[in-house]
Short mmCIF file of C-alpha atoms and ligand atoms in Angstrom, two decimals:
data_model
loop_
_atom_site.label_atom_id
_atom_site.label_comp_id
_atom_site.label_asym_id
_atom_site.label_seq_id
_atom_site.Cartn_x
_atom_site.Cartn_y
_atom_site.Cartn_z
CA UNK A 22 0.00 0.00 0.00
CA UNK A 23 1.05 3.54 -0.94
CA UNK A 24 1.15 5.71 2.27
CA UNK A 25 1.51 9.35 1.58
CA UNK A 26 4.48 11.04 3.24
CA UNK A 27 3.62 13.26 6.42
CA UNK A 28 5.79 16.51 6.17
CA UNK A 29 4.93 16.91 10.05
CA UNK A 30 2.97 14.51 12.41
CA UNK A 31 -0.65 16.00 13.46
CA UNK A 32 -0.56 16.97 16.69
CA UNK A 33 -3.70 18.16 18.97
CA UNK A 34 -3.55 21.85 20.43
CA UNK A 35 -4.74 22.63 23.42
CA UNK A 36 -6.73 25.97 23.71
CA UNK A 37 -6.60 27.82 27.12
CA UNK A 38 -10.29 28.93 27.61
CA UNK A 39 -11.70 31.58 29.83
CA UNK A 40 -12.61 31.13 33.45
CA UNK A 41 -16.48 30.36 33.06
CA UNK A 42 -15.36 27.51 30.31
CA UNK A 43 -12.86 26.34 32.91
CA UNK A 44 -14.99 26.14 35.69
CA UNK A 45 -17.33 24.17 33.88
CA UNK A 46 -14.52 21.31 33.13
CA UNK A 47 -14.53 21.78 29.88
CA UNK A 48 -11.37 21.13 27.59
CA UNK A 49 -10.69 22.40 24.06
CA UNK A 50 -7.45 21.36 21.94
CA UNK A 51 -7.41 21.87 17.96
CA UNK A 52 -6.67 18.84 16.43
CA UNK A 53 -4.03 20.34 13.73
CA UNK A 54 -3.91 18.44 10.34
CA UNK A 55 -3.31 21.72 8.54
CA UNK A 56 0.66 21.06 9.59
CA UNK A 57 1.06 17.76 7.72
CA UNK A 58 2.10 19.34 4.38
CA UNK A 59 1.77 22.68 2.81
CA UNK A 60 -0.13 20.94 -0.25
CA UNK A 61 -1.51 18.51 0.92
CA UNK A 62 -2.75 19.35 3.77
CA UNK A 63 -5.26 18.46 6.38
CA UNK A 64 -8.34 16.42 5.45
CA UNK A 65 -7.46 16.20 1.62
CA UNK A 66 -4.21 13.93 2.87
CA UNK A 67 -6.81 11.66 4.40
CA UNK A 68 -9.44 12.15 1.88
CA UNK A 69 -7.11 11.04 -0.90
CA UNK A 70 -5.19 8.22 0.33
CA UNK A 71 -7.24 5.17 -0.81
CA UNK A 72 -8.48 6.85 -3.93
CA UNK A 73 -4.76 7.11 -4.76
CA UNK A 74 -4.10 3.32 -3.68
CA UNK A 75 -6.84 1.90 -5.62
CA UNK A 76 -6.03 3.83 -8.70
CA UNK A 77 -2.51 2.38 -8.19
CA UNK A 78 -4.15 -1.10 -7.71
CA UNK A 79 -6.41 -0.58 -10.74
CA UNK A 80 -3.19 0.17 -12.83
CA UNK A 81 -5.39 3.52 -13.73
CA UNK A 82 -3.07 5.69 -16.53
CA UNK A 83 -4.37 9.17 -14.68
CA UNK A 84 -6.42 10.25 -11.77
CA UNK A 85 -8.90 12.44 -12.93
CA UNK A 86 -11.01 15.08 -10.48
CA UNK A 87 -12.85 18.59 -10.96
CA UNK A 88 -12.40 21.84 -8.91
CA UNK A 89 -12.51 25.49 -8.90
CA UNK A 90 -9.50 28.11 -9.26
CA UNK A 91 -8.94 28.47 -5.65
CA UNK A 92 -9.41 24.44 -4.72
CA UNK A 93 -7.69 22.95 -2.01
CA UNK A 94 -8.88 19.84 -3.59
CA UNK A 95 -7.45 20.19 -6.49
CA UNK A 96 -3.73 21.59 -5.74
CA UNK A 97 -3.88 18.36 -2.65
CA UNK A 98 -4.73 16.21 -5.23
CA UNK A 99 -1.75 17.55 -7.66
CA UNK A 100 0.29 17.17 -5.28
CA UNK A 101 -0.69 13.48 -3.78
CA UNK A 102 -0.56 12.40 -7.44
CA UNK A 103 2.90 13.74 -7.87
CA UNK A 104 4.38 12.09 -4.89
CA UNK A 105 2.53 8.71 -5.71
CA UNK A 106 4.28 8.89 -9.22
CA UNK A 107 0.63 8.81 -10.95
CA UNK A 108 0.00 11.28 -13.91
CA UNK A 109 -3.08 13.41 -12.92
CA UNK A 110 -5.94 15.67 -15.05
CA UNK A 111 -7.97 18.30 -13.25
CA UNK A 112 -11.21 19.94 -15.08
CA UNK A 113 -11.46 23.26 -13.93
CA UNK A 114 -14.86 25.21 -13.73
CA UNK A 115 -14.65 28.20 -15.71
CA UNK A 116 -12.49 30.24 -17.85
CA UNK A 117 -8.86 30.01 -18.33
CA UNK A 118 -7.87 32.36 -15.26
CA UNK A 119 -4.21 31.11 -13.60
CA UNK A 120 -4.79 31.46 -9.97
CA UNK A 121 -1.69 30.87 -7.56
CA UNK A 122 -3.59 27.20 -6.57
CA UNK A 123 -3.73 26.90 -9.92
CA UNK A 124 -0.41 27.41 -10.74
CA UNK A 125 0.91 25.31 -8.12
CA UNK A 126 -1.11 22.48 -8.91
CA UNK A 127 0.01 22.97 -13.07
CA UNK A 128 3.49 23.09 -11.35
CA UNK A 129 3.30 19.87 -9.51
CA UNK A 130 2.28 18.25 -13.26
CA UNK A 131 -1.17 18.52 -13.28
CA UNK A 132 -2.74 18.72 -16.25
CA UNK A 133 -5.66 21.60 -16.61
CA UNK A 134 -8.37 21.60 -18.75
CA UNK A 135 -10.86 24.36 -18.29
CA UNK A 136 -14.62 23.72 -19.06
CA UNK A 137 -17.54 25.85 -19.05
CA UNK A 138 -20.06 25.97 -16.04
CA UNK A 139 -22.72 24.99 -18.69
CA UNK A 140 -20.30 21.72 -19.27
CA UNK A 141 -18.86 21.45 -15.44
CA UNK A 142 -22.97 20.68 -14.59
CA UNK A 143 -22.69 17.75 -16.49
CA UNK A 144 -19.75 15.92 -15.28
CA UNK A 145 -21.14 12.43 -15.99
CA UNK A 146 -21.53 13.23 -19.68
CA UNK A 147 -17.73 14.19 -19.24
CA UNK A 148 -16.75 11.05 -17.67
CA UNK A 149 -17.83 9.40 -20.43
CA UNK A 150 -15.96 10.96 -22.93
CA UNK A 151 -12.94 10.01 -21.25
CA UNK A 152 -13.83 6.41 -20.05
CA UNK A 153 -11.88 4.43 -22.12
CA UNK A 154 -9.17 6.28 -21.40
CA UNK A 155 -8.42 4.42 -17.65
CA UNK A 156 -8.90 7.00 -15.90
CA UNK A 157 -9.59 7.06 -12.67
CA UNK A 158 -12.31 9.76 -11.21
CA UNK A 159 -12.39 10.99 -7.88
CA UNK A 160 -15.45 13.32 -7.30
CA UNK A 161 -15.08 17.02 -6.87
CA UNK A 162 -14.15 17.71 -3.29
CA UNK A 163 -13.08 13.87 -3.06
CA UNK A 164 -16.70 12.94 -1.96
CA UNK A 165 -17.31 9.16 -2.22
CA UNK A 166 -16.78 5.66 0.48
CA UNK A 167 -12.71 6.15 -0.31
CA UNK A 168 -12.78 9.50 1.24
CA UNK A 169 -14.77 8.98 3.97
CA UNK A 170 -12.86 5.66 4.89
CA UNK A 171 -9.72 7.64 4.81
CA UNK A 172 -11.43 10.42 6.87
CA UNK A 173 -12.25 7.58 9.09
CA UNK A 174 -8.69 7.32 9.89
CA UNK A 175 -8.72 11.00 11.15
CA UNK A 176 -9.20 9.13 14.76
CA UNK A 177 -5.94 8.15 15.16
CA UNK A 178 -5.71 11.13 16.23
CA UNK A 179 -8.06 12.14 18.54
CA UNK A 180 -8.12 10.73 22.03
CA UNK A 181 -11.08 8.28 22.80
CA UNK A 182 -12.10 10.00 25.87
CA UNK A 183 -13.00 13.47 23.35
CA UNK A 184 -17.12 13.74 24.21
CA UNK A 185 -17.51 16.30 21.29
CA UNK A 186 -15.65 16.56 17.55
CA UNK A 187 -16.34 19.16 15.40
CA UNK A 188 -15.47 19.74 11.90
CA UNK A 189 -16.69 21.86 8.86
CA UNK A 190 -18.41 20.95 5.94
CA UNK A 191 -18.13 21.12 2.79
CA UNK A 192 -18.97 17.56 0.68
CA UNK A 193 -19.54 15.66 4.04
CA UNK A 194 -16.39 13.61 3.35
CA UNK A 195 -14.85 14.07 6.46
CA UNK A 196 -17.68 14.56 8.86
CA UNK A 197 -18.82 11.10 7.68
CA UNK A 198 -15.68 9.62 7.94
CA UNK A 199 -15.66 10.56 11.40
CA UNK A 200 -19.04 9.38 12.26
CA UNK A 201 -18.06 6.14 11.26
CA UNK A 202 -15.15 6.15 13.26
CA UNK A 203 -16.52 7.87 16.17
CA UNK A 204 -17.09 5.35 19.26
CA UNK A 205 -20.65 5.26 20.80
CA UNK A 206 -20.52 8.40 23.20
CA UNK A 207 -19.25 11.24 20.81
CA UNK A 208 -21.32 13.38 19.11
CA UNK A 209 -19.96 14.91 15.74
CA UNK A 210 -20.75 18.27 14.87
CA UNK A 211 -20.86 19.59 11.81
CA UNK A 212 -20.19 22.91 10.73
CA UNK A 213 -21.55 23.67 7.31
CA UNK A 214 -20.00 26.57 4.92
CA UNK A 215 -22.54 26.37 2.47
CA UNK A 216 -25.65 28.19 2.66
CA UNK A 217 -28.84 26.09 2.84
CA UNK A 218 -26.69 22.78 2.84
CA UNK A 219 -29.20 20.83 3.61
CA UNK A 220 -29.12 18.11 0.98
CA UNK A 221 -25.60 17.25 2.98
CA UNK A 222 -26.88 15.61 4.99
CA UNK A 223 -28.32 12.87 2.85
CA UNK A 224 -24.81 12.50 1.09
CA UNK A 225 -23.40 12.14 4.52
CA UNK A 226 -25.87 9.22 5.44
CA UNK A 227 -24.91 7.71 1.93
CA UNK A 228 -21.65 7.45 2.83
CA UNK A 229 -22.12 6.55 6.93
CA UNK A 230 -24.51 3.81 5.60
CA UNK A 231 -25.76 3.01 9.59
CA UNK A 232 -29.15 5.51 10.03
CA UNK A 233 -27.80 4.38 14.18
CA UNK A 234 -24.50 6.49 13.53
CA UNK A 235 -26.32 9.24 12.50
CA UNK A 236 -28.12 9.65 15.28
CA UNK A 237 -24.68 10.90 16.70
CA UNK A 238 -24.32 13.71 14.44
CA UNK A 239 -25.84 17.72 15.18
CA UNK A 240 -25.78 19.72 12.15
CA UNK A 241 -24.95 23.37 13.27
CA UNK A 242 -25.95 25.54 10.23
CA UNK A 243 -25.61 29.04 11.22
CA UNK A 244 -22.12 29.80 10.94
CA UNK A 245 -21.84 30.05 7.13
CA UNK A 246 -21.31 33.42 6.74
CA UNK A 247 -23.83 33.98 3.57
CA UNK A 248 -22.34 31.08 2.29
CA UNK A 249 -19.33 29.57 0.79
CA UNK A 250 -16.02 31.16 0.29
CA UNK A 251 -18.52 34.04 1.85
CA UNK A 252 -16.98 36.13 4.83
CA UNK A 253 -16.70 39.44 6.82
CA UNK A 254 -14.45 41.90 8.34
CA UNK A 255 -15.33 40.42 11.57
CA UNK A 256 -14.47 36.80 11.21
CA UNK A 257 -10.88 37.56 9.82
CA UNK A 258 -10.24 40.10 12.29
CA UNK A 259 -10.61 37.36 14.49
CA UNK A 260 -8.76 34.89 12.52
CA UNK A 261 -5.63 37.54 13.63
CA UNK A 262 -6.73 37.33 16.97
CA UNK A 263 -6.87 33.99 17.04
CA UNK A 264 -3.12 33.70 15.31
CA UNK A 265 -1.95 36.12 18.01
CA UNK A 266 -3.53 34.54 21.44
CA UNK A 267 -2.73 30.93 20.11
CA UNK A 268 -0.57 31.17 16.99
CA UNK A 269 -3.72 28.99 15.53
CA UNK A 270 -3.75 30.24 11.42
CA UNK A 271 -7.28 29.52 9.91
CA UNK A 272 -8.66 29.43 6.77
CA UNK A 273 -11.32 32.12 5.53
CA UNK A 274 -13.50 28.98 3.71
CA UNK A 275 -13.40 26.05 5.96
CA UNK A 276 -11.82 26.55 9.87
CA UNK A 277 -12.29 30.31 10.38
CA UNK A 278 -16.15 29.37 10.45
CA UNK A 279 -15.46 26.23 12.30
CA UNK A 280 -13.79 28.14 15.30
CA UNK A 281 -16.37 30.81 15.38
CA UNK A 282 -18.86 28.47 16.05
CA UNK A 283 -16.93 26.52 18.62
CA UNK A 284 -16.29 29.50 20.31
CA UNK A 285 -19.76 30.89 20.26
CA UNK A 286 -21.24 27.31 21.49
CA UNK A 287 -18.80 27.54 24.43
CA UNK A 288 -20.33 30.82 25.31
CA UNK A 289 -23.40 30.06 24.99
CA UNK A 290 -23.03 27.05 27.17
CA UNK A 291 -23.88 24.61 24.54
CA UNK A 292 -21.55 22.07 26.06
CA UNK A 293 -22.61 19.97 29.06
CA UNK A 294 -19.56 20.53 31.69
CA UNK A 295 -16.82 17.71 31.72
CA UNK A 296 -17.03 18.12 27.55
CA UNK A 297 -13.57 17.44 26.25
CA UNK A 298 -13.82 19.09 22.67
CA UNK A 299 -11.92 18.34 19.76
CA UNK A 300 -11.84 20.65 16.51
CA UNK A 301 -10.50 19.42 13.57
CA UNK A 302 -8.55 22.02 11.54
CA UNK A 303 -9.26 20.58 8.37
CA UNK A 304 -6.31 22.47 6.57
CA UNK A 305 -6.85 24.79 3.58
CA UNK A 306 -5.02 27.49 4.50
CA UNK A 307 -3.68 28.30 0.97
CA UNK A 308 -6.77 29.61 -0.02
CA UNK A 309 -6.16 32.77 1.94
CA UNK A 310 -3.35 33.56 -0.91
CA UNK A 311 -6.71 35.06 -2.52
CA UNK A 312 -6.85 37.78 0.03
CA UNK A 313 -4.94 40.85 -0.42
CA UNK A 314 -1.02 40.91 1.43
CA UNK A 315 -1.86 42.87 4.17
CA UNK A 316 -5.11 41.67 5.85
CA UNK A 317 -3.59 38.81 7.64
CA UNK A 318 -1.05 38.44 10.14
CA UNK A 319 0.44 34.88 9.12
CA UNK A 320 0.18 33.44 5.57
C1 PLP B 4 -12.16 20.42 1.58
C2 PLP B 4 -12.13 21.03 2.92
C3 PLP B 4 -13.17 20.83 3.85
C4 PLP B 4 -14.44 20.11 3.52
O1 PLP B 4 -14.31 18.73 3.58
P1 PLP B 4 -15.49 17.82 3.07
O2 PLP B 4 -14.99 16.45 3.29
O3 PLP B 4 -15.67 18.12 1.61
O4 PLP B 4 -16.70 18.15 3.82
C5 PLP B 4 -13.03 21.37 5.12
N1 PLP B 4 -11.94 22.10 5.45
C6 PLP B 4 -10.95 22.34 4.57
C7 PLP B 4 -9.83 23.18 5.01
C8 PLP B 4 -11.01 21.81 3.29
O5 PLP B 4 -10.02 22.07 2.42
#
């Protein structure tokens, strides 16, 4: 089996919280996947590893995936492919427009083809095209049983004893990958980014496959910001302040939502006390580069 290289072991991060939190016995640490690789980072590392190995197994001649300009999924997938030795095509939504993910992903020997939105709709029509070409697809956003099984994996990880896990959503990969791994008393929160998600939910009980694990999931969707990629001078003024009390870098997309809402249910007393919480920064933090120079304190 192919393993992809770590760059850096995960490691979880403890947040100090504020005396009320304290008193209440209740423990927060980050778990921080964002510092396995630069590329390949966080959940796409786990997302991609047995898509990789059964194109490998399957003697596939490409992996083949879609994606927007500013992707993590698609640079983490460039990458993965490049370290696995496996030639790799990405369809990208849109016109031609190099973006610096895009750039980096071309660099690591991805091959781009651009396609129109009318055409990106209709991705099974484009799968066929190419079927007898051996390629093998992985969904956009790596949805699909190999992601989530890989995203399953994610518990190494976290210690059994965590009560609560919480992780933002995008395809449901991950947050189904750790319902199936989660042991009978954690409850797995998800954090949708999307606005009016809700259809998530079903692809996340596609993927769990046991209606009883579901029953261990609360979907949280408030903290979307008006909706994907969406955000305000608010949250990333508090993605600085979170860099400079913890040295914790978010992403504007994904874990910059994700911590907002932890934070918010902590205040509000959403967690029963003796709650050991886990967050799972899910990476992504190259898609800041789309932000202008100055606006951030760490890159
Ligand atoms: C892709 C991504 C997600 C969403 O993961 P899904 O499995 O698609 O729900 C969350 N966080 C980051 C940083 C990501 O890049």
């Amino acid at each position: 089996m192919f393993t992809l290289p770590f760059d850096k072991m995960p490691y979880l991060q403890a947040i100090p919280l504020t005396y009320a939190a304290v008193n209440q016995n209740i423990t927060l640490a980050v778990l921080r996947l964002d510092v396995i690789h630069p590329e390949v980072s966080g959940n796409k590392w786990f997302k991609l590893q047995f898509y990789l190995n059964e194109a490998i197994q399957q003697n596939s001649s490409r992996i083949a995936t879609f994606g927007g300009a500013y992707s993590n999924h698609i640079l983490a997938t460039a990458v993965a492919c490049k370290m696995a030795g496996m030639p790799c095509i990405g369809f990208i939504r849109g016109e031609e427009k190099i973006t610096p993910t895009l750039k980096a992903a071309a660099n690591a020997g991805m091959e781009l083809h651009f396609i129109s939105r009318t055409d990106y709709r209709n991705k099974t029509l484009l799968q066929q095209q190419f079927r007898q070409s051996g390629y093998y697809w992985v969904q956009e956003g790596g949805y699909g049983e190999p992601g989530a099984a890989g995203a399953a994996t994610i518990h190494r990880f976290i210690p059994s004893q965590t009560t609560h896990i919480t992780g933002a959503v995008g395809t449901g990969t991950m947050l189904a990958g750790l319902l199936k791994g989660a042991v009978p008393h954690q409850t797995i929160l998800g954090i949708p980014v999307l606005k009016g998600a809700e259809n998530i939910q079903q692809d996340i009980a596609l993927l769990v496959k046991e209606p009883e694990k579901m029953k261990q999931m609360v979907w949280l969707n408030t903290y979307h910001f008006g909706g994907y990629a969406k955000h305000n001078n608010q949250l990333l003024q508090q993605m600085n302040e979170w860099w400079q009390l913890y040295r914790l870098p978010t992403d504007k997309v994904y874990t910059a939502k994700l911590m907002w809402a932890v934070f918010d249910l902590i205040e509000k007393n959403y967690f029963p006390s003796g709650s050991n919480i886990v967050a799972v920064h899910s990476g992504g933090l190259q898609g800041n580069a789309s932000l202008l120079p100055h606006i951030l304190k760490f890159s």
